[in-house]
Short mmCIF file of C-alpha atoms in Angstrom, two decimals:
data_model
loop_
_atom_site.label_atom_id
_atom_site.label_comp_id
_atom_site.label_asym_id
_atom_site.label_seq_id
_atom_site.Cartn_x
_atom_site.Cartn_y
_atom_site.Cartn_z
CA UNK A 1 28.55 135.27 198.95
CA UNK A 2 26.08 132.62 197.91
CA UNK A 3 27.92 131.38 194.89
CA UNK A 4 28.61 127.66 195.13
CA UNK A 5 32.28 126.76 195.02
CA UNK A 6 31.93 123.00 195.32
CA UNK A 7 28.95 120.95 194.19
CA UNK A 8 28.07 117.30 193.99
CA UNK A 9 25.36 116.11 191.62
CA UNK A 10 23.75 112.72 192.14
CA UNK A 11 27.02 111.24 193.34
CA UNK A 12 27.33 107.46 193.57
CA UNK A 13 30.36 105.60 194.84
CA UNK A 14 30.83 101.89 195.31
CA UNK A 15 33.94 100.44 196.92
CA UNK A 16 35.80 97.54 195.35
CA UNK A 17 34.26 95.15 197.89
CA UNK A 18 30.76 96.12 196.74
CA UNK A 19 29.87 98.48 199.60
CA UNK A 20 27.72 101.28 198.26
CA UNK A 21 29.01 104.22 200.25
CA UNK A 22 27.29 107.03 198.35
CA UNK A 23 23.86 106.58 196.83
CA UNK A 24 23.06 109.76 194.97
CA UNK A 25 24.40 112.67 196.97
CA UNK A 26 23.58 116.17 195.80
CA UNK A 27 24.90 119.12 197.71
CA UNK A 28 26.47 122.52 197.29
CA UNK A 29 29.12 124.24 199.37
CA UNK A 30 28.79 128.00 199.35
CA UNK A 31 31.82 130.18 198.96
CA UNK A 32 33.22 131.68 202.16
CA UNK A 33 30.87 129.71 204.38
CA UNK A 34 31.41 126.93 206.87
CA UNK A 35 29.42 123.90 205.89
CA UNK A 36 28.88 121.00 208.25
CA UNK A 37 28.17 117.47 207.13
CA UNK A 38 26.56 115.58 209.99
CA UNK A 39 25.93 111.90 210.07
CA UNK A 40 26.36 108.78 212.14
CA UNK A 41 29.23 106.37 211.68
CA UNK A 42 29.28 104.87 208.22
CA UNK A 43 26.99 107.50 206.74
CA UNK A 44 29.45 108.15 203.90
CA UNK A 45 30.99 111.42 205.07
CA UNK A 46 34.60 110.38 204.61
CA UNK A 47 33.91 108.85 201.19
CA UNK A 48 32.22 112.06 200.14
CA UNK A 49 35.21 114.10 201.31
CA UNK A 50 37.69 111.93 199.47
CA UNK A 51 35.61 112.47 196.34
CA UNK A 52 35.94 116.24 196.74
CA UNK A 53 39.58 116.28 195.75
CA UNK A 54 39.54 113.44 193.31
CA UNK A 55 40.96 110.64 195.47
CA UNK A 56 37.77 108.68 194.81
CA UNK A 57 36.36 108.91 191.33
CA UNK A 58 32.56 108.61 191.52
CA UNK A 59 30.93 105.57 189.94
CA UNK A 60 28.33 107.92 188.53
CA UNK A 61 27.28 111.52 188.98
CA UNK A 62 29.71 114.40 189.07
CA UNK A 63 31.48 116.95 191.18
CA UNK A 64 31.81 120.56 190.15
CA UNK A 65 34.52 122.84 191.45
CA UNK A 66 33.91 126.52 190.71
CA UNK A 67 31.19 125.44 188.31
CA UNK A 68 33.39 123.11 186.24
CA UNK A 69 33.29 119.31 186.42
CA UNK A 70 36.42 117.77 187.95
CA UNK A 71 39.18 116.94 185.51
CA UNK A 72 40.67 113.58 186.48
CA UNK A 73 43.79 113.96 184.34
CA UNK A 74 47.12 114.21 186.12
CA UNK A 75 47.33 117.93 185.57
CA UNK A 76 43.70 118.46 186.52
CA UNK A 77 44.09 116.53 189.76
CA UNK A 78 47.21 118.44 190.67
CA UNK A 79 45.40 121.75 190.30
CA UNK A 80 42.37 120.44 192.15
CA UNK A 81 44.41 119.17 195.09
CA UNK A 82 46.06 122.50 195.62
CA UNK A 83 42.63 124.17 195.59
CA UNK A 84 40.73 121.67 197.73
CA UNK A 85 42.77 120.60 200.76
CA UNK A 86 41.82 117.74 203.04
CA UNK A 87 42.78 117.43 206.68
CA UNK A 88 42.37 113.83 207.79
CA UNK A 89 40.90 112.69 211.05
CA UNK A 90 43.99 110.96 212.43
CA UNK A 91 47.02 113.24 212.23
CA UNK A 92 49.31 110.23 212.68
CA UNK A 93 48.17 109.01 209.28
CA UNK A 94 48.84 112.34 207.69
CA UNK A 95 52.16 113.41 209.18
CA UNK A 96 54.76 111.34 207.37
CA UNK A 97 57.87 113.20 208.46
CA UNK A 98 59.49 113.30 211.86
CA UNK A 99 60.20 116.97 211.25
CA UNK A 100 57.32 119.42 211.66
CA UNK A 101 58.86 121.87 209.21
CA UNK A 102 59.46 119.25 206.53
CA UNK A 103 55.97 117.86 206.86
CA UNK A 104 54.33 121.25 206.46
CA UNK A 105 56.46 121.96 203.40
CA UNK A 106 55.49 118.74 201.59
CA UNK A 107 52.37 119.97 199.80
CA UNK A 108 53.92 123.30 198.87
CA UNK A 109 56.99 121.63 197.38
CA UNK A 110 54.71 119.40 195.30
CA UNK A 111 53.17 122.56 193.85
CA UNK A 112 56.60 123.36 192.38
CA UNK A 113 56.69 126.95 193.62
CA UNK A 114 59.94 128.89 193.79
CA UNK A 115 61.75 128.06 197.03
CA UNK A 116 61.44 131.53 198.50
CA UNK A 117 57.68 131.58 198.01
CA UNK A 118 57.41 128.05 199.39
CA UNK A 119 59.34 128.98 202.54
CA UNK A 120 57.22 132.09 203.00
CA UNK A 121 54.05 129.99 202.80
CA UNK A 122 55.35 127.40 205.25
CA UNK A 123 56.23 130.12 207.76
CA UNK A 124 52.87 131.79 207.24
CA UNK A 125 51.01 128.52 207.77
CA UNK A 126 52.96 127.94 210.98
CA UNK A 127 52.08 131.44 212.19
CA UNK A 128 48.41 131.00 211.37
CA UNK A 129 48.11 127.70 213.20
CA UNK A 130 50.33 128.62 216.13
CA UNK A 131 52.84 125.89 215.38
CA UNK A 132 55.94 128.03 214.81
CA UNK A 133 57.36 127.08 218.22
CA UNK A 134 57.04 123.39 217.38
CA UNK A 135 59.19 123.38 214.28
CA UNK A 136 62.27 122.04 216.07
CA UNK A 137 60.37 119.28 217.84
CA UNK A 138 60.06 115.82 216.35
CA UNK A 139 56.53 114.87 215.33
CA UNK A 140 56.39 111.96 217.77
CA UNK A 141 56.86 114.28 220.75
CA UNK A 142 53.81 116.40 219.97
CA UNK A 143 50.45 116.13 221.72
CA UNK A 144 47.39 115.07 219.74
CA UNK A 145 46.14 118.66 219.50
CA UNK A 146 49.54 119.88 218.33
CA UNK A 147 49.70 117.16 215.67
CA UNK A 148 46.27 118.24 214.51
CA UNK A 149 47.47 121.81 214.11
CA UNK A 150 50.53 120.71 212.20
CA UNK A 151 48.31 118.63 209.90
CA UNK A 152 46.14 121.71 209.28
CA UNK A 153 49.24 123.84 208.66
CA UNK A 154 50.46 121.34 206.05
CA UNK A 155 47.27 121.87 204.07
CA UNK A 156 46.96 125.62 204.69
CA UNK A 157 50.49 126.14 203.34
CA UNK A 158 49.13 125.09 199.95
CA UNK A 159 46.72 128.08 200.15
CA UNK A 160 43.62 126.11 199.14
CA UNK A 161 40.29 127.74 198.33
CA UNK A 162 38.32 125.03 200.09
CA UNK A 163 39.46 123.39 203.31
CA UNK A 164 37.84 120.04 203.98
CA UNK A 165 38.26 118.63 207.49
CA UNK A 166 37.24 115.14 208.48
CA UNK A 167 36.18 115.21 212.14
CA UNK A 168 38.45 118.12 213.13
CA UNK A 169 37.35 118.01 216.76
CA UNK A 170 37.42 114.25 217.36
CA UNK A 171 39.75 113.29 220.19
CA UNK A 172 40.30 116.83 221.45
CA UNK A 173 39.47 118.07 224.93
CA UNK A 174 36.73 120.76 225.26
CA UNK A 175 39.32 123.54 225.31
CA UNK A 176 41.04 122.03 222.28
CA UNK A 177 37.75 121.87 220.39
CA UNK A 178 36.95 125.52 220.87
CA UNK A 179 40.56 126.51 220.08
CA UNK A 180 40.60 124.57 216.82
CA UNK A 181 37.22 125.90 215.76
CA UNK A 182 38.20 129.50 216.56
CA UNK A 183 41.43 129.00 214.68
CA UNK A 184 39.51 127.74 211.65
CA UNK A 185 37.12 130.68 211.78
CA UNK A 186 40.04 133.10 211.96
CA UNK A 187 41.86 131.45 209.08
CA UNK A 188 38.64 131.45 207.11
CA UNK A 189 38.28 135.18 207.56
CA UNK A 190 41.94 135.94 206.79
CA UNK A 191 42.25 133.72 203.75
CA UNK A 192 38.68 133.86 202.46
CA UNK A 193 38.39 130.10 202.73
CA UNK A 194 35.34 127.96 202.30
CA UNK A 195 35.33 125.28 204.98
CA UNK A 196 33.62 121.91 205.01
CA UNK A 197 33.69 119.84 208.18
CA UNK A 198 32.25 116.52 209.12
CA UNK A 199 31.45 116.00 212.77
CA UNK A 200 29.52 114.11 215.41
CA UNK A 201 29.92 117.03 217.74
CA UNK A 202 26.44 118.48 217.33
CA UNK A 203 26.88 121.31 219.80
CA UNK A 204 29.55 123.04 217.72
CA UNK A 205 27.38 123.14 214.61
CA UNK A 206 25.08 126.05 215.56
CA UNK A 207 28.09 127.93 216.95
CA UNK A 208 30.45 127.74 214.00
CA UNK A 209 28.59 126.57 210.92
CA UNK A 210 26.49 128.46 208.38
CA UNK A 211 24.88 125.55 206.62
CA UNK A 212 24.32 121.89 207.44
CA UNK A 213 23.79 118.69 205.53
CA UNK A 214 22.61 115.58 207.30
CA UNK A 215 23.75 112.32 205.78
CA UNK A 216 22.44 108.87 206.39
CA UNK A 217 23.36 105.65 204.62
CA UNK A 218 24.95 107.36 201.65
CA UNK A 219 22.24 109.93 201.12
CA UNK A 220 21.57 113.52 202.12
CA UNK A 221 18.40 113.35 204.17
CA UNK A 222 18.16 116.94 205.35
CA UNK A 223 19.75 120.29 204.70
CA UNK A 224 19.46 123.88 205.77
CA UNK A 225 20.85 126.40 208.23
CA UNK A 226 21.54 124.88 211.64
CA UNK A 227 18.35 126.45 212.93
CA UNK A 228 16.24 124.95 210.16
CA UNK A 229 17.85 121.56 210.52
CA UNK A 230 17.55 121.40 214.28
CA UNK A 231 13.87 122.27 214.06
CA UNK A 232 13.29 118.81 212.56
CA UNK A 233 14.14 116.85 215.65
CA UNK A 234 12.31 113.64 214.78
CA UNK A 235 14.14 113.36 211.52
CA UNK A 236 17.47 113.88 213.31
CA UNK A 237 16.73 111.21 215.87
CA UNK A 238 15.74 108.73 213.20
CA UNK A 239 19.30 108.91 211.77
CA UNK A 240 21.10 108.40 215.12
CA UNK A 241 21.73 112.10 215.72
CA UNK A 242 20.35 114.40 218.35
CA UNK A 243 19.55 118.04 219.03
CA UNK A 244 22.20 120.28 220.54
CA UNK A 245 21.89 120.06 224.34
CA UNK A 246 20.39 123.54 224.55
CA UNK A 247 17.85 122.67 221.88
CA UNK A 248 16.92 119.58 223.84
CA UNK A 249 16.51 121.58 227.03
CA UNK A 250 14.27 124.09 225.30
CA UNK A 251 12.20 121.26 223.88
CA UNK A 252 11.69 119.74 227.33
CA UNK A 253 10.82 123.11 228.86
CA UNK A 254 8.25 123.72 226.16
CA UNK A 255 6.68 120.31 225.87
CA UNK A 256 6.91 118.80 229.33
CA UNK A 257 7.06 121.78 231.65
CA UNK A 258 4.53 123.96 229.79
CA UNK A 259 6.79 126.93 229.30
CA UNK A 260 5.13 129.22 226.86
CA UNK A 261 7.98 129.63 224.41
CA UNK A 262 7.33 129.34 220.74
CA UNK A 263 10.80 130.13 219.44
CA UNK A 264 13.49 127.57 218.96
CA UNK A 265 16.96 127.99 220.42
CA UNK A 266 20.05 125.83 219.85
CA UNK A 267 22.82 127.94 221.35
CA UNK A 268 23.31 129.39 224.81
CA UNK A 269 23.00 132.97 223.62
CA UNK A 270 19.76 132.28 221.75
CA UNK A 271 18.31 130.50 224.73
CA UNK A 272 19.31 133.37 227.01
CA UNK A 273 17.52 135.87 224.82
CA UNK A 274 14.37 133.80 224.73
CA UNK A 275 14.36 133.22 228.48
CA UNK A 276 14.89 136.93 229.15
CA UNK A 277 11.98 137.77 226.86
CA UNK A 278 9.88 135.15 228.55
CA UNK A 279 10.69 136.54 232.00
CA UNK A 280 9.82 140.06 230.94
CA UNK A 281 6.62 138.78 229.33
CA UNK A 282 5.37 136.94 232.38
CA UNK A 283 5.96 139.83 234.75
CA UNK B 1 67.49 103.81 221.43
CA UNK B 2 64.55 106.10 222.11
CA UNK B 3 66.46 107.97 224.78
CA UNK B 4 69.39 108.65 222.42
CA UNK B 5 66.80 110.31 220.19
CA UNK B 6 65.71 112.59 223.04
CA UNK B 7 69.28 113.64 223.80
CA UNK B 8 69.92 114.33 220.13
CA UNK B 9 66.95 116.70 220.02
CA UNK B 10 68.09 118.56 223.12
CA UNK B 11 71.74 118.80 222.06
CA UNK B 12 73.16 122.26 221.62
CA UNK B 13 74.91 121.02 218.51
CA UNK B 14 71.56 120.18 216.91
CA UNK B 15 71.49 123.25 214.73
CA UNK B 16 74.92 122.74 213.23
CA UNK B 17 75.06 121.66 209.62
CA UNK B 18 74.64 117.87 209.80
CA UNK B 19 77.08 117.29 206.96
CA UNK B 20 79.75 118.91 209.07
CA UNK B 21 79.11 116.64 212.03
CA UNK B 22 79.00 113.61 209.76
CA UNK B 23 82.35 114.57 208.27
CA UNK B 24 83.86 115.16 211.71
CA UNK B 25 82.66 111.82 213.05
CA UNK B 26 83.63 109.79 210.00
CA UNK B 27 87.03 111.41 209.49
CA UNK B 28 87.99 110.93 213.13
CA UNK B 29 86.64 107.39 213.05
CA UNK B 30 88.85 106.67 210.04
CA UNK B 31 91.93 108.18 211.67
CA UNK B 32 91.29 106.22 214.87
CA UNK B 33 91.08 102.94 212.96
CA UNK B 34 94.07 103.75 210.78
CA UNK B 35 96.34 104.93 213.61
CA UNK B 36 95.77 101.73 215.61
CA UNK B 37 97.46 103.24 218.61
CA UNK B 38 96.31 103.29 222.22
CA UNK B 39 97.22 106.94 222.79
CA UNK B 40 95.37 108.09 219.67
CA UNK B 41 92.35 105.95 220.57
CA UNK B 42 92.20 107.45 224.05
CA UNK B 43 92.55 110.96 222.59
CA UNK B 44 89.66 110.28 220.21
CA UNK B 45 87.59 108.96 223.09
CA UNK B 46 88.31 112.04 225.19
CA UNK B 47 87.77 114.37 222.24
CA UNK B 48 84.39 112.91 221.33
CA UNK B 49 83.25 112.72 224.94
CA UNK B 50 84.42 116.28 225.50
CA UNK B 51 82.72 117.71 222.43
CA UNK B 52 79.49 115.85 223.15
CA UNK B 53 79.39 116.89 226.80
CA UNK B 54 80.88 120.38 226.74
CA UNK B 55 79.69 121.65 223.35
CA UNK B 56 76.55 119.57 223.03
CA UNK B 57 75.45 119.77 226.65
CA UNK B 58 74.73 116.04 226.81
CA UNK B 59 75.39 114.88 230.39
CA UNK B 60 78.74 113.05 230.52
CA UNK B 61 77.30 110.11 232.51
CA UNK B 62 74.96 109.44 229.58
CA UNK B 63 77.91 109.24 227.23
CA UNK B 64 79.80 106.93 229.58
CA UNK B 65 76.76 104.76 230.13
CA UNK B 66 76.36 104.40 226.39
CA UNK B 67 80.00 103.33 226.09
CA UNK B 68 79.27 100.43 228.42
CA UNK B 69 76.60 99.13 226.03
CA UNK B 70 79.06 97.37 223.67
CA UNK B 71 81.29 96.47 226.63
CA UNK B 72 80.27 92.84 227.21
CA UNK B 73 80.55 92.14 223.51
CA UNK B 74 83.92 93.88 223.37
CA UNK B 75 85.37 92.13 226.43
CA UNK B 76 84.52 88.67 225.14
CA UNK B 77 86.05 89.52 221.77
CA UNK B 78 89.19 90.95 223.31
CA UNK B 79 89.69 88.06 225.76
CA UNK B 80 89.80 85.51 222.97
CA UNK B 81 92.64 87.53 221.44
CA UNK B 82 94.54 87.94 224.71
CA UNK B 83 94.56 84.20 225.46
CA UNK B 84 96.99 82.13 223.42
CA UNK B 85 98.60 78.68 223.46
CA UNK B 86 102.25 77.72 223.57
CA UNK B 87 104.63 74.81 224.37
CA UNK B 88 106.61 76.87 226.84
CA UNK B 89 105.21 78.10 230.12
CA UNK B 90 107.77 80.93 230.21
CA UNK B 91 106.00 82.80 227.39
CA UNK B 92 103.09 83.64 229.68
CA UNK B 93 102.47 85.86 232.63
CA UNK B 94 99.70 83.60 233.88
CA UNK B 95 99.09 80.19 232.44
CA UNK B 96 97.27 76.93 232.87
CA UNK B 97 98.15 73.51 231.48
CA UNK B 98 95.77 72.65 228.71
CA UNK B 99 95.78 69.51 226.55
CA UNK B 100 99.52 68.92 226.96
CA UNK B 101 100.36 72.57 226.23
CA UNK B 102 100.07 75.82 228.07
CA UNK B 103 97.25 78.31 227.62
CA UNK B 104 97.56 81.75 229.12
CA UNK B 105 98.02 85.50 228.92
CA UNK B 106 101.22 86.86 227.47
CA UNK B 107 102.40 90.45 227.77
CA UNK B 108 102.22 91.08 224.03
CA UNK B 109 98.79 89.45 223.87
CA UNK B 110 97.55 91.68 226.65
CA UNK B 111 98.95 94.79 224.98
CA UNK B 112 97.44 93.80 221.66
CA UNK B 113 94.03 93.26 223.14
CA UNK B 114 94.18 96.49 225.15
CA UNK B 115 95.01 98.39 221.97
CA UNK B 116 92.16 96.72 220.12
CA UNK B 117 89.79 97.40 222.98
CA UNK B 118 90.62 101.11 223.02
CA UNK B 119 90.50 101.34 219.23
CA UNK B 120 86.99 99.88 219.18
CA UNK B 121 85.87 102.15 222.01
CA UNK B 122 87.34 105.20 220.24
CA UNK B 123 85.52 104.30 217.04
CA UNK B 124 82.25 103.76 218.89
CA UNK B 125 82.63 107.13 220.59
CA UNK B 126 82.71 108.82 217.17
CA UNK B 127 79.37 107.25 216.32
CA UNK B 128 77.94 108.22 219.69
CA UNK B 129 79.01 111.80 219.10
CA UNK B 130 77.07 111.72 215.84
CA UNK B 131 73.95 110.12 217.25
CA UNK B 132 73.87 112.29 220.36
CA UNK B 133 74.25 115.55 218.45
CA UNK B 134 72.31 114.89 215.26
CA UNK B 135 68.59 114.08 215.16
CA UNK B 136 67.74 111.47 212.54
CA UNK B 137 65.92 114.01 210.39
CA UNK B 138 69.09 116.10 210.16
CA UNK B 139 71.17 113.06 209.35
CA UNK B 140 68.77 112.22 206.52
CA UNK B 141 69.22 115.75 205.15
CA UNK B 142 72.98 115.15 205.12
CA UNK B 143 72.52 111.83 203.32
CA UNK B 144 70.32 113.56 200.77
CA UNK B 145 73.07 116.11 200.17
CA UNK B 146 75.54 113.27 199.72
CA UNK B 147 73.32 112.01 196.89
CA UNK B 148 72.29 108.80 198.60
CA UNK B 149 69.39 107.48 196.46
CA UNK B 150 66.19 109.22 197.52
CA UNK B 151 64.37 105.90 197.81
CA UNK B 152 66.70 104.86 200.63
CA UNK B 153 66.52 108.21 202.40
CA UNK B 154 62.71 108.29 202.12
CA UNK B 155 62.41 104.76 203.44
CA UNK B 156 64.68 105.60 206.37
CA UNK B 157 62.59 108.67 207.13
CA UNK B 158 59.28 106.80 207.00
CA UNK B 159 60.61 103.94 209.09
CA UNK B 160 61.92 106.37 211.67
CA UNK B 161 58.63 108.28 211.81
CA UNK B 162 56.46 105.19 212.09
CA UNK B 163 58.60 103.31 214.59
CA UNK B 164 57.08 105.62 217.16
CA UNK B 165 53.54 105.12 215.92
CA UNK B 166 54.07 101.36 215.90
CA UNK B 167 55.54 101.39 219.39
CA UNK B 168 52.62 103.39 220.68
CA UNK B 169 50.14 101.03 219.06
CA UNK B 170 51.99 97.99 220.41
CA UNK B 171 52.04 99.52 223.87
CA UNK B 172 48.31 100.27 223.81
CA UNK B 173 47.41 96.79 222.60
CA UNK B 174 49.69 95.14 225.17
CA UNK B 175 48.12 97.14 227.95
CA UNK B 176 44.62 96.29 226.80
CA UNK B 177 45.58 92.62 226.71
CA UNK B 178 47.19 92.83 230.13
CA UNK B 179 44.04 94.42 231.55
CA UNK B 180 42.11 91.37 230.41
CA UNK B 181 44.67 89.05 232.01
CA UNK B 182 46.35 88.31 228.70
CA UNK B 183 49.79 87.88 230.22
CA UNK B 184 49.06 85.77 233.28
CA UNK B 185 50.52 82.37 232.65
CA UNK B 186 52.86 81.18 229.95
CA UNK B 187 50.33 79.82 227.47
CA UNK B 188 48.05 82.84 227.60
CA UNK B 189 51.14 85.00 227.28
CA UNK B 190 52.15 83.30 224.05
CA UNK B 191 48.61 83.49 222.74
CA UNK B 192 48.40 87.22 223.50
CA UNK B 193 51.79 87.81 221.91
CA UNK B 194 50.75 86.14 218.68
CA UNK B 195 47.51 88.14 218.63
CA UNK B 196 49.55 91.29 219.23
CA UNK B 197 51.87 90.52 216.34
CA UNK B 198 49.07 89.90 213.87
CA UNK B 199 47.09 92.92 215.08
CA UNK B 200 50.16 95.11 214.66
CA UNK B 201 50.73 93.83 211.15
CA UNK B 202 47.15 94.59 210.13
CA UNK B 203 47.23 98.03 211.76
CA UNK B 204 50.49 98.84 210.01
CA UNK B 205 49.01 97.80 206.69
CA UNK B 206 45.91 99.95 207.20
CA UNK B 207 48.05 102.81 208.38
CA UNK B 208 50.14 102.64 205.22
CA UNK B 209 47.00 102.83 203.09
CA UNK B 210 45.75 105.85 205.02
CA UNK B 211 49.14 107.48 204.71
CA UNK B 212 49.15 106.96 200.97
CA UNK B 213 45.69 108.53 200.66
CA UNK B 214 46.66 111.54 202.72
CA UNK B 215 49.90 112.03 200.80
CA UNK B 216 47.96 111.82 197.57
CA UNK B 217 45.65 114.53 198.85
CA UNK B 218 48.66 116.82 199.14
CA UNK B 219 49.83 116.12 195.62
CA UNK B 220 52.15 113.11 196.14
CA UNK B 221 53.63 111.99 192.84
CA UNK B 222 56.10 109.36 193.93
CA UNK B 223 58.64 111.49 195.73
CA UNK B 224 58.60 112.89 199.23
CA UNK B 225 60.10 116.25 198.42
CA UNK B 226 60.33 118.62 201.33
CA UNK B 227 62.04 121.85 202.29
CA UNK B 228 64.88 121.64 204.74
CA UNK B 229 65.50 124.25 207.33
CA UNK B 230 68.68 126.08 206.54
CA UNK B 231 71.44 125.07 208.95
CA UNK B 232 74.29 127.12 210.18
CA UNK B 233 77.65 126.05 208.84
CA UNK B 234 80.86 127.98 209.10
CA UNK B 235 84.37 127.66 207.80
CA UNK B 236 85.57 127.84 211.40
CA UNK B 237 83.96 124.53 212.28
CA UNK B 238 85.22 122.84 209.14
CA UNK B 239 88.66 124.15 210.02
CA UNK B 240 88.33 122.75 213.56
CA UNK B 241 87.42 119.37 212.12
CA UNK B 242 90.35 119.35 209.68
CA UNK B 243 92.91 120.67 212.17
CA UNK B 244 91.96 118.20 214.89
CA UNK B 245 92.30 115.32 212.47
CA UNK B 246 95.59 116.64 211.07
CA UNK B 247 96.92 116.77 214.62
CA UNK B 248 95.77 113.22 215.25
CA UNK B 249 97.41 112.03 212.04
CA UNK B 250 100.69 113.81 212.79
CA UNK B 251 100.70 112.47 216.34
CA UNK B 252 100.08 108.93 215.19
CA UNK B 253 102.79 109.18 212.53
CA UNK B 254 105.18 110.41 215.19
CA UNK B 255 104.18 107.58 217.53
CA UNK B 256 104.60 105.04 214.76
CA UNK B 257 108.09 106.25 213.86
CA UNK B 258 109.22 106.45 217.49
CA UNK B 259 107.96 102.89 218.04
CA UNK B 260 109.96 101.61 215.10
CA UNK B 261 113.17 103.19 216.40
#
């Protein structure tokens, strides 16, 4: 389970206008896990993600997929892009066709699979993402959440091993956020995917993610399980992030209101357990 | 334009093979133009309206309302044909003296222009049948099957898709400008409009770059190849299309020969 499927080693990337977006990023994505990359705006998350499937070629350093350095030849990139799929933040930039069905089929057709297999995969991807009923609707009549699902289906149809999502929950309502995250977890289980997400939505990290990297100004400044990361609250605040709300509450209870709780909690269920223990302890 | 799109997507004829509908519309259009006969033109008009409303489920008032769109243009065109000049007043039904001669409406001029009017309306109805029963995506599939160069079909598809994105962006920007009093007064209105135009251009450019990146991420290699949903086509409908047009041709031949007698 702990084998690394995607690794970056001392990755540097400079844009044509001289902006240094990545300044030596080293990280590893473990197979079958959900990895979160947290960071403020302009921390380099999107640049890092575009490096994962060879859209950006690093200025120095390297990326390893399944232990092998990326091959930037035409053939190598083609293989890589069907193994590492990216879902972009704005579905309107990703959906190029007015037909839901045609858009989902695009990636699969590029893989040059036999038509029958391609159709099977498109249908499967629509089933998995709950978009089958949308296939006769034009893209411009879909809601934002529906477009997002179609964008995910278009990548899932390629059956990637790693699914990279740039801000999958941005712009969704609370219900939409939990639906998309549950959908991703289900797909992950069914397809054995490794998932990487970038997000500002700190509260979903302890709920859905196994491992977290914190980025700031093109560097990884902190990493660990959500629990480990959220224990270092000063560090988080120094890079324009915050604790999950529950974590913040527990901190206030402990430090300002003299509650005698030593354990840290960042989700509702953890906090509940601690508070129950505390109640039983004080009685 | 946008509302035609909505009706096309809700048409019951949507799932028919687009090539078939294209053939039906174009063949009938051709026959209507070739026959050049008022009766045939009216039959085509009724046929197309009937198929669109009864088979497609598009409300008839929508079809009729659409027919009035080219009306002003048509009437002006037809009037210039109906009015002619002559030395003799007796050639006209109604006439006015004009520059030493008579200008007016003659019976043959009126008949000519009526025939032309109906012919144009009949032809337009064929195109309305097509656009009210066939979503653009389906039409593009048909063009692809007809071996129209893929560059053209792809461009049409992208333009169609991004018209809606552009409209939405334009709408949002206009509203934001309006909220900050951007359209109160003529000069501020012009200023806002120019800002809107340049902002839209820049957004469109950025959007195209993002689109390229995301297509690349799904293995884009210069061609937008996609799978089409299989569409139902049957010999019965092709037969309907052929028979209807044969009937129209026979009828117009008959009308032509009886006129020449």
